[in-house]
């Protein structure tokens, strides 16, 4: 029966957790040269059919067209031409931000396209013979044969054989991986190369819908759908735009009544400066860059919604083995029962492990040699020995040699074996096993039957070491308001000890696929978003149920189809980085929205006095920047409005730096930096531009 229990973690100093590394491509996260390379795409995006998808920038585009028409009607109007030029620059800079974000994925997309060669597949007929067909002619369910040197023609699962596969075209890692039938490492990706042996693969995707095809579309931004939060923000920005449009439409009658005439060019300039053009221009780039940051870490997100959901995750489900712990258990000591010595236990444990080629078995042999001076013996030295292999049914292994029978295995199996051999288990054997389990280790009892009868000699203490820095990482997540739950198939005592050492909040012991599903649903019923990792077919239901399901690339096709992210490196700990990237996306969007709305204030102080001060001299007091002339004030605001977009492109692509602090502290920090900064920066920027304009001679 599974249990979920709060893990009481003692407070103590923790080592600094490793910071997520970032794979950089080309010039890094922001390459200034990319601005130049993206200019052609920026001009192509001036198409009104593209602009209409962004309401705020579509209004600016219409304003640019109108001011250009008015300038053509009065070719000598230098002010009108200048305003028109900078409005077009505003639209162009907005397009450039999106083009740069999309352009960063094109290099990776080009690399992936090289893997989509005209592969010829060896398809199996029903009679077992082969036929050669183009890879594009394969259909779901087809069986294909691949041998050493063959390029895998499509996505599928290995149904027969085992092979070494080069996946460097997908993961960037040169080390080959093993793919075999009948397990959780059966999935193969089209475009990868078989290095050895022979496998039969069942195709699971249609041509054009393969993993590589989806990666190309996503890294280029072609398949990126706007997320719910992004749509909501677009609606808010469109609403603000409509409000300011109505405001500007009502100004001419008031101006005429006050004896001031407002030209259409001035009204358009005022409207563009009032609406939230900064965030409107950068919103799409922020979303694309968020997905690109995942690609930089070799994670493929099926949709932007998954990235955004990662930022709102409040419960993180993590496997113990390989995620929280190193995953390779090692012998840490020999514990004798009363009446025996450690040397006896070590000698018997080493003998019983000579035929055990697992990492655990080899570690027993090495530990006995290093700590007790026992020479490492080999199977060939034991003439007439009968080796007992480990099986899932018996749960023990050993050797029969020279009239002596030695067994090593799970506590229950060894105790039952001793009783079957006519012996009695030592009274403290079970207590020793429980003590080892309670300390977070795995006990393996060692027993022997010889002239003294059948008896338990002691136990081998296997320990799965918690990865360095995990406690610090979990402490960071706790400060972020994220609850961590360790999932393991271990017994509750072992799970509790590991959870305490690692610093997770809760643990789920003796977990089954049904238990994982039940836990996810309970968390979601409480209004929390859940993230988890998985690689097996039995993980697919839980991955589909989770709000953020990260499937390992080494896993099955079912797991990758069920999840909404795929980790190409198959590193379960990357889930923590994915959450950080999601939060960075949300923080960046919020910070730049705050900055955009705040920097409009300075434009009011620049443009309103310029428009109405001649009729109402009292409004000159609002001209706190002391701008040189009404035309200069309006033009300075328009120019600053355009240049600030370019200035913020690197930040929108790189993202606002994330720090694991509480939501309140994060809000205060962002209001202080981007709210106050958004208020102050435009006053300085507009004044500097005004001084420069005043130095330029008039017509």
XYZ file of C-alpha atoms in Angstrom, residues 82-624:
543
model
C 10.057 63.063 -39.517
C 7.122 61.838 -37.449
C 6.067 59.498 -40.248
C 9.596 58.083 -40.561
C 9.871 57.361 -36.826
C 6.442 55.747 -36.726
C 7.536 53.384 -39.485
C 10.702 52.761 -37.475
C 8.534 51.881 -34.474
C 6.684 49.232 -36.475
C 9.933 47.984 -37.989
C 11.622 47.700 -34.574
C 8.665 45.700 -33.276
C 8.937 43.364 -36.265
C 12.685 43.164 -35.704
C 12.230 41.994 -32.116
C 10.026 39.114 -33.277
C 12.267 38.339 -36.257
C 15.360 38.144 -34.035
C 13.550 35.804 -31.638
C 12.500 33.573 -34.535
C 15.893 33.816 -36.204
C 17.651 32.318 -33.205
C 15.914 29.020 -33.902
C 16.652 28.936 -37.620
C 20.235 27.736 -37.198
C 19.008 24.760 -35.205
C 16.199 24.175 -37.686
C 18.689 24.127 -40.572
C 20.780 21.554 -38.721
C 17.706 19.404 -38.150
C 16.674 19.658 -41.796
C 19.956 18.038 -42.794
C 18.793 14.891 -41.030
C 15.688 14.729 -43.237
C 17.514 13.156 -46.133
C 15.840 11.084 -48.777
C 16.173 7.930 -46.706
C 15.339 4.612 -48.344
C 13.568 2.249 -45.937
C 13.776 -1.534 -45.908
C 10.127 -2.387 -45.289
C 9.137 -5.897 -44.291
C 6.396 -7.628 -46.255
C 3.929 -10.023 -44.636
C 5.931 -13.017 -45.885
C 9.083 -11.724 -44.151
C 10.841 -10.506 -47.303
C 12.111 -6.952 -47.669
C 11.246 -4.202 -50.116
C 12.970 -0.857 -50.537
C 10.666 2.167 -50.390
C 11.235 5.903 -49.878
C 11.065 6.993 -46.257
C 8.243 9.358 -47.204
C 6.178 6.371 -48.307
C 6.036 4.757 -44.873
C 2.777 4.549 -42.950
C 1.905 3.980 -39.324
C 2.302 0.311 -38.428
C 4.889 -0.497 -41.118
C 7.832 -2.655 -40.007
C 11.282 -1.616 -41.222
C 14.698 -3.206 -40.785
C 17.763 -1.155 -39.839
C 21.317 -2.456 -39.553
C 24.695 -0.879 -38.801
C 25.173 2.238 -40.937
C 21.465 2.689 -41.757
C 19.626 5.938 -41.072
C 16.348 5.292 -39.257
C 13.654 6.396 -41.750
C 10.953 7.462 -39.284
C 9.840 7.642 -35.674
C 8.932 4.297 -34.158
C 9.485 1.631 -31.526
C 11.989 -1.209 -31.647
C 9.991 -4.458 -31.678
C 12.862 -6.856 -32.262
C 16.570 -6.746 -31.444
C 18.919 -4.318 -29.732
C 21.234 -1.742 -31.303
C 23.560 1.140 -30.566
C 22.154 4.367 -32.044
C 23.832 7.714 -32.772
C 21.375 10.472 -31.743
C 23.831 13.377 -32.008
C 21.700 15.001 -34.726
C 18.917 15.376 -32.162
C 20.597 15.705 -28.777
C 23.996 17.105 -29.728
C 25.638 14.364 -27.656
C 28.224 12.218 -29.435
C 27.902 9.218 -27.105
C 25.697 6.500 -28.640
C 22.674 5.110 -26.802
C 21.173 1.647 -26.608
C 17.730 1.007 -28.036
C 16.042 -2.352 -27.487
C 12.656 -3.998 -27.707
C 10.367 -4.751 -24.816
C 11.393 -1.977 -22.444
C 11.218 1.748 -21.760
C 14.123 2.411 -24.133
C 12.482 1.224 -27.300
C 11.633 4.548 -28.985
C 13.767 5.685 -31.927
C 13.718 8.938 -33.852
C 13.807 9.332 -37.611
C 17.093 10.784 -38.870
C 19.244 9.067 -36.237
C 21.776 6.411 -37.248
C 22.201 2.772 -36.252
C 25.812 2.067 -35.319
C 25.708 -1.641 -34.593
C 23.563 -4.767 -34.734
C 20.113 -5.170 -36.303
C 16.662 -4.001 -35.194
C 13.126 -4.163 -36.504
C 11.171 -0.926 -35.987
C 7.416 -0.345 -36.072
C 6.667 3.113 -37.516
C 4.446 5.196 -35.204
C 4.142 8.554 -37.047
C 3.183 9.763 -40.495
C 5.768 11.398 -42.797
C 5.821 15.128 -42.140
C 4.642 14.675 -38.561
C 7.814 13.163 -37.154
C 9.631 14.365 -34.068
C 12.156 16.280 -36.192
C 9.379 17.927 -38.245
C 7.716 19.139 -35.049
C 11.043 20.363 -33.679
C 11.721 22.398 -36.825
C 8.302 24.068 -36.696
C 8.604 24.837 -33.001
C 12.154 26.211 -32.926
C 11.303 28.461 -35.872
C 8.177 29.692 -34.126
C 5.953 28.617 -37.001
C 3.838 26.368 -34.790
C 3.805 28.582 -31.727
C 0.297 29.202 -30.466
C -0.406 32.102 -28.144
C -0.945 31.057 -24.560
C -4.077 31.953 -22.558
C -2.191 34.548 -20.495
C -0.704 36.046 -23.639
C -4.145 36.234 -25.243
C -5.554 37.864 -22.106
C -2.746 40.437 -22.106
C -3.362 41.130 -25.795
C -7.029 41.779 -25.004
C -6.015 44.180 -22.218
C -3.610 46.020 -24.514
C -6.262 46.212 -27.237
C -8.741 47.608 -24.715
C -6.276 50.284 -23.612
C -5.639 51.123 -27.247
C -9.363 51.597 -27.876
C -9.655 53.831 -24.780
C -6.788 56.096 -25.916
C -8.152 56.096 -29.465
C -11.447 57.470 -28.119
C -9.545 60.009 -26.021
C -7.584 61.265 -29.014
C -10.733 61.365 -31.158
C -12.416 63.719 -28.683
C -9.460 66.126 -28.398
C -9.891 68.152 -31.639
C -13.221 69.778 -30.615
C -11.770 70.763 -27.236
C -8.645 72.117 -28.916
C -10.680 74.137 -31.425
C -12.751 75.547 -28.583
C -9.533 76.559 -26.803
C -8.189 78.185 -29.950
C -5.583 75.512 -30.688
C -5.554 73.463 -33.867
C -4.379 69.837 -33.682
C -3.177 68.440 -36.991
C -3.829 64.766 -37.853
C -0.074 64.078 -37.648
C 0.073 65.425 -34.091
C -2.987 63.391 -33.077
C -1.460 60.206 -34.504
C 1.806 60.921 -32.689
C -0.101 61.469 -29.453
C -2.049 58.234 -29.881
C 1.075 56.159 -30.583
C 2.818 57.598 -27.516
C -0.180 56.944 -25.253
C -0.917 53.337 -26.193
C 1.328 50.570 -24.716
C 3.494 50.146 -27.803
C 6.550 48.868 -25.915
C 4.980 45.690 -24.547
C 2.829 45.347 -27.667
C 6.008 45.270 -29.757
C 7.865 42.810 -27.502
C 5.087 40.468 -26.387
C 5.509 37.939 -29.197
C 9.307 38.009 -28.893
C 9.072 37.244 -25.165
C 6.969 34.138 -25.845
C 9.215 32.871 -28.630
C 12.329 33.498 -26.540
C 10.840 31.526 -23.650
C 10.501 28.453 -25.851
C 13.947 29.106 -27.297
C 15.509 29.079 -23.827
C 14.126 25.569 -23.442
C 15.594 24.571 -26.799
C 18.948 25.917 -25.622
C 18.701 23.354 -22.817
C 17.677 20.590 -25.239
C 14.032 20.534 -24.186
C 11.273 20.527 -26.794
C 8.005 22.092 -25.680
C 4.968 20.986 -27.629
C 3.350 24.385 -27.015
C 3.990 27.734 -25.394
C 1.178 26.890 -22.997
C 3.380 24.190 -21.474
C 6.199 26.686 -20.860
C 3.795 29.119 -19.266
C 2.234 26.404 -17.119
C 5.723 25.511 -15.867
C 5.980 29.021 -14.463
C 2.812 28.519 -12.414
C 3.650 25.014 -11.143
C 3.123 24.614 -7.413
C 3.783 20.857 -7.031
C 6.786 19.033 -8.443
C 6.830 15.216 -8.636
C 10.352 13.787 -8.862
C 11.573 10.202 -9.098
C 14.071 9.245 -6.433
C 16.429 7.086 -8.466
C 18.493 9.049 -10.962
C 16.858 12.357 -10.096
C 17.348 12.944 -6.383
C 19.914 10.172 -5.953
C 22.737 9.066 -8.243
C 20.810 5.900 -9.062
C 23.667 3.438 -8.732
C 23.561 1.866 -5.307
C 26.931 0.961 -3.822
C 27.941 -1.241 -0.914
C 28.728 1.007 2.047
C 29.418 -1.560 4.787
C 28.953 -5.050 6.211
C 26.862 -5.487 9.374
C 27.220 -8.843 11.215
C 24.558 -10.463 13.364
C 25.462 -11.565 16.852
C 27.937 -14.427 16.842
C 29.629 -13.545 13.537
C 32.233 -11.003 12.457
C 32.321 -8.386 9.712
C 35.115 -10.348 8.011
C 32.875 -13.425 7.758
C 30.058 -11.375 6.256
C 32.475 -9.707 3.826
C 33.944 -13.043 2.711
C 30.530 -14.625 2.088
C 29.159 -11.490 0.399
C 32.138 -11.343 -1.950
C 31.802 -15.004 -2.915
C 28.073 -14.628 -3.610
C 28.737 -11.515 -5.767
C 31.405 -12.915 -8.099
C 28.766 -13.789 -10.693
C 26.803 -10.587 -10.118
C 27.755 -8.126 -12.877
C 25.430 -5.377 -11.664
C 26.979 -2.183 -10.216
C 25.732 -3.265 -6.790
C 27.374 -6.683 -7.097
C 30.688 -5.276 -8.270
C 30.694 -2.751 -5.428
C 30.342 -5.588 -2.873
C 33.441 -7.303 -4.302
C 35.440 -4.060 -4.287
C 34.385 -3.097 -0.750
C 35.354 -6.513 0.641
C 38.745 -6.189 -1.022
C 39.405 -2.603 0.106
C 38.155 -2.754 3.704
C 39.034 -6.317 4.687
C 41.991 -7.161 2.478
C 40.133 -9.979 0.769
C 41.739 -10.781 -2.557
C 39.324 -10.330 -5.444
C 38.608 -13.871 -6.533
C 37.308 -14.874 -9.927
C 34.749 -17.424 -11.022
C 37.370 -19.522 -12.779
C 39.239 -20.089 -9.508
C 36.255 -21.879 -7.940
C 36.268 -25.269 -9.653
C 32.922 -27.039 -9.578
C 31.049 -23.990 -8.277
C 27.375 -23.693 -9.149
C 26.330 -20.080 -9.569
C 22.821 -19.033 -8.613
C 21.649 -16.080 -10.715
C 19.349 -13.420 -9.362
C 15.719 -13.597 -10.525
C 12.743 -11.401 -9.781
C 10.977 -14.437 -8.342
C 13.638 -15.600 -5.898
C 15.048 -12.092 -5.238
C 18.437 -13.554 -4.298
C 21.639 -14.863 -5.847
C 24.607 -16.870 -4.633
C 26.952 -19.809 -5.111
C 27.239 -23.458 -4.084
C 30.901 -24.461 -3.726
C 32.825 -27.043 -1.690
C 29.817 -28.213 0.297
C 28.962 -24.637 1.254
C 25.862 -22.806 0.066
C 25.855 -18.991 0.210
C 22.940 -16.708 -0.602
C 22.587 -12.917 -0.760
C 19.353 -11.032 -1.382
C 16.255 -9.309 -0.060
C 15.626 -9.751 3.652
C 12.339 -11.657 3.304
C 13.742 -14.043 0.689
C 16.890 -14.828 2.695
C 14.976 -15.407 5.924
C 12.613 -17.785 4.101
C 15.576 -19.619 2.514
C 17.233 -20.132 5.919
C 14.044 -21.640 7.273
C 13.745 -23.921 4.209
C 17.290 -25.149 4.860
C 16.339 -26.137 8.394
C 18.007 -23.235 10.160
C 16.767 -20.437 12.360
C 17.181 -16.770 11.574
C 19.166 -14.735 14.057
C 16.912 -12.636 16.236
C 18.661 -9.420 15.294
C 18.710 -10.069 11.499
C 15.384 -8.362 10.820
C 16.259 -5.524 13.208
C 19.515 -4.907 11.300
C 17.616 -4.855 7.986
C 15.067 -2.395 9.395
C 17.823 -0.175 10.771
C 19.589 -0.021 7.396
C 16.300 0.748 5.614
C 15.491 3.405 8.196
C 18.799 5.143 7.471
C 17.940 5.429 3.783
C 19.904 2.386 2.645
C 18.913 -0.937 1.119
C 19.676 -4.062 3.175
C 20.825 -7.282 1.532
C 21.016 -10.186 3.959
C 23.816 -12.727 3.556
C 23.252 -16.346 4.672
C 25.163 -19.611 4.461
C 24.591 -23.309 4.970
C 27.620 -25.414 5.924
C 28.654 -27.881 8.614
C 27.320 -25.451 11.212
C 23.869 -25.453 9.616
C 21.892 -22.745 7.854
C 22.126 -19.288 9.371
C 22.114 -15.565 8.590
C 25.615 -14.096 8.728
C 24.737 -10.428 8.454
C 23.777 -7.741 5.991
C 25.292 -5.671 3.204
C 24.392 -1.996 3.482
C 23.687 -0.616 -0.013
C 23.425 3.156 -0.212
C 22.040 5.290 -3.008
C 23.811 8.630 -2.590
C 21.801 11.870 -2.772
C 23.197 14.158 -5.464
C 25.250 17.124 -4.335
C 23.297 20.354 -4.087
C 19.831 18.794 -4.171
C 18.920 20.103 -0.707
C 19.837 23.622 -1.810
C 17.783 23.256 -4.997
C 14.750 22.085 -3.040
C 15.204 24.958 -0.613
C 15.090 27.337 -3.590
C 11.904 25.707 -4.819
C 10.399 26.050 -1.350
C 11.144 29.782 -1.413
C 9.401 29.895 -4.793
C 6.321 28.392 -3.159
C 6.734 25.024 -4.912
C 6.084 21.815 -3.009
C 8.316 18.863 -3.917
C 7.186 15.243 -3.724
C 9.634 12.360 -4.128
C 8.183 9.265 -5.837
C 9.810 5.901 -5.219
C 9.077 2.216 -5.200
C 11.090 1.816 -1.994
C 9.525 0.890 1.305
C 8.312 3.769 3.528
C 11.307 3.591 5.899
C 13.857 3.974 3.100
C 11.758 6.632 1.384
C 11.455 8.645 4.595
C 15.210 8.584 5.209
C 16.087 9.666 1.649
C 13.402 12.370 1.711
C 14.822 13.701 4.978
C 18.369 13.741 3.626
C 17.410 15.323 0.289
C 15.117 17.932 1.836
C 11.928 17.244 -0.141
C 8.585 18.212 1.363
C 6.697 14.929 0.883
C 7.271 11.453 -0.457
C 5.173 8.759 -2.084
C 6.475 5.297 -1.170
C 5.803 1.996 -2.932
C 4.323 4.021 -5.776
C 2.386 2.409 -8.625
C 1.145 4.139 -11.817
C -2.318 4.335 -10.219
C -0.843 5.978 -7.130
C 0.854 8.637 -9.277
C -2.395 9.404 -11.070
C -4.299 9.637 -7.786
C -1.688 11.990 -6.328
C -1.761 14.287 -9.375
C -5.548 14.472 -9.302
C -5.581 15.271 -5.585
C -3.129 18.111 -6.128
C -5.090 19.464 -9.088
C -8.349 19.232 -7.139
C -6.753 21.626 -4.646
C -6.167 24.183 -7.401
C -2.452 23.420 -7.860
C -0.573 22.886 -11.117
C 1.544 19.730 -11.204
C 4.738 18.882 -13.091
C 6.357 15.472 -13.377
C 8.821 13.452 -15.466
C 8.533 9.966 -16.909
C 9.907 7.662 -19.568
C 7.878 4.456 -19.573
C 4.578 3.438 -21.081
C 3.218 3.072 -17.555
C 4.083 6.753 -16.970
C 2.004 7.908 -19.957
C -1.326 8.333 -18.078
C 0.317 10.425 -15.352
C 2.262 12.491 -17.905
C -0.972 13.228 -19.760
C -2.752 14.148 -16.522
C 0.006 16.459 -15.253
C -0.089 20.115 -16.260
C 3.579 19.880 -17.248
C 4.598 16.380 -18.325
C 8.251 16.038 -19.308
C 8.977 12.819 -21.202
C 12.510 11.513 -21.536
C 13.803 11.157 -25.088
C 15.084 7.691 -24.196
C 11.570 6.657 -23.214
C 8.780 5.056 -25.153
C 6.737 6.690 -27.895
C 3.685 6.508 -25.633
C 5.442 8.578 -22.974
C 6.594 11.192 -25.512
C 3.121 11.463 -27.013
C 1.526 11.852 -23.571
C 3.875 14.561 -22.293
C 3.835 18.180 -23.419
C 7.635 18.457 -23.268
C 10.437 16.129 -24.315
C 13.884 16.293 -22.735
C 16.371 15.341 -25.430
C 19.111 14.737 -22.842
C 16.840 12.476 -20.746
C 17.920 14.212 -17.546
C 15.079 14.043 -14.987
C 16.605 16.830 -12.860
C 16.033 19.242 -15.746
C 12.432 19.542 -14.574
C 13.681 22.006 -11.965
C 15.266 24.168 -14.679
C 12.090 23.978 -16.781
C 10.107 25.433 -13.877
C 12.661 28.232 -13.534
C 12.438 29.017 -17.267
C 8.644 29.134 -17.053
C 8.784 31.515 -14.130
C 11.337 33.653 -15.942
C 8.949 33.904 -18.901
C 6.099 35.115 -16.701
C 8.351 37.519 -14.792
C 9.772 38.973 -18.010
C 6.323 39.551 -19.448
C 5.104 41.184 -16.233
C 8.221 43.333 -15.818
C 8.126 44.706 -19.376
C 4.377 45.314 -19.140
C 4.988 47.345 -15.983
C 7.787 49.275 -17.689
C 5.665 49.922 -20.782
C 2.719 51.333 -18.838
C 4.961 53.382 -16.544
C 6.986 55.060 -19.288
C 3.827 56.559 -20.811
C 3.680 59.010 -17.902
C 6.708 60.986 -19.118
C 5.135 61.257 -22.562
C 2.109 62.980 -21.020
C 4.420 65.594 -19.513
C 6.099 66.039 -22.910
C 3.143 66.140 -25.303
C 0.206 67.630 -23.326
C 2.006 70.939 -22.542
C 3.236 71.064 -26.144
C -0.335 70.789 -27.452
C -2.246 73.038 -25.086
C 0.239 75.408 -23.422
C -0.200 78.065 -26.151
C -3.920 78.259 -25.302
C -3.532 77.635 -21.581
C -0.182 79.049 -20.387
C -0.709 77.469 -16.972
C 0.009 74.068 -18.489
C 3.632 75.138 -19.004
C 4.193 74.081 -15.408
C 3.769 70.499 -16.567
C 6.752 70.908 -18.858
C 9.109 69.706 -16.112
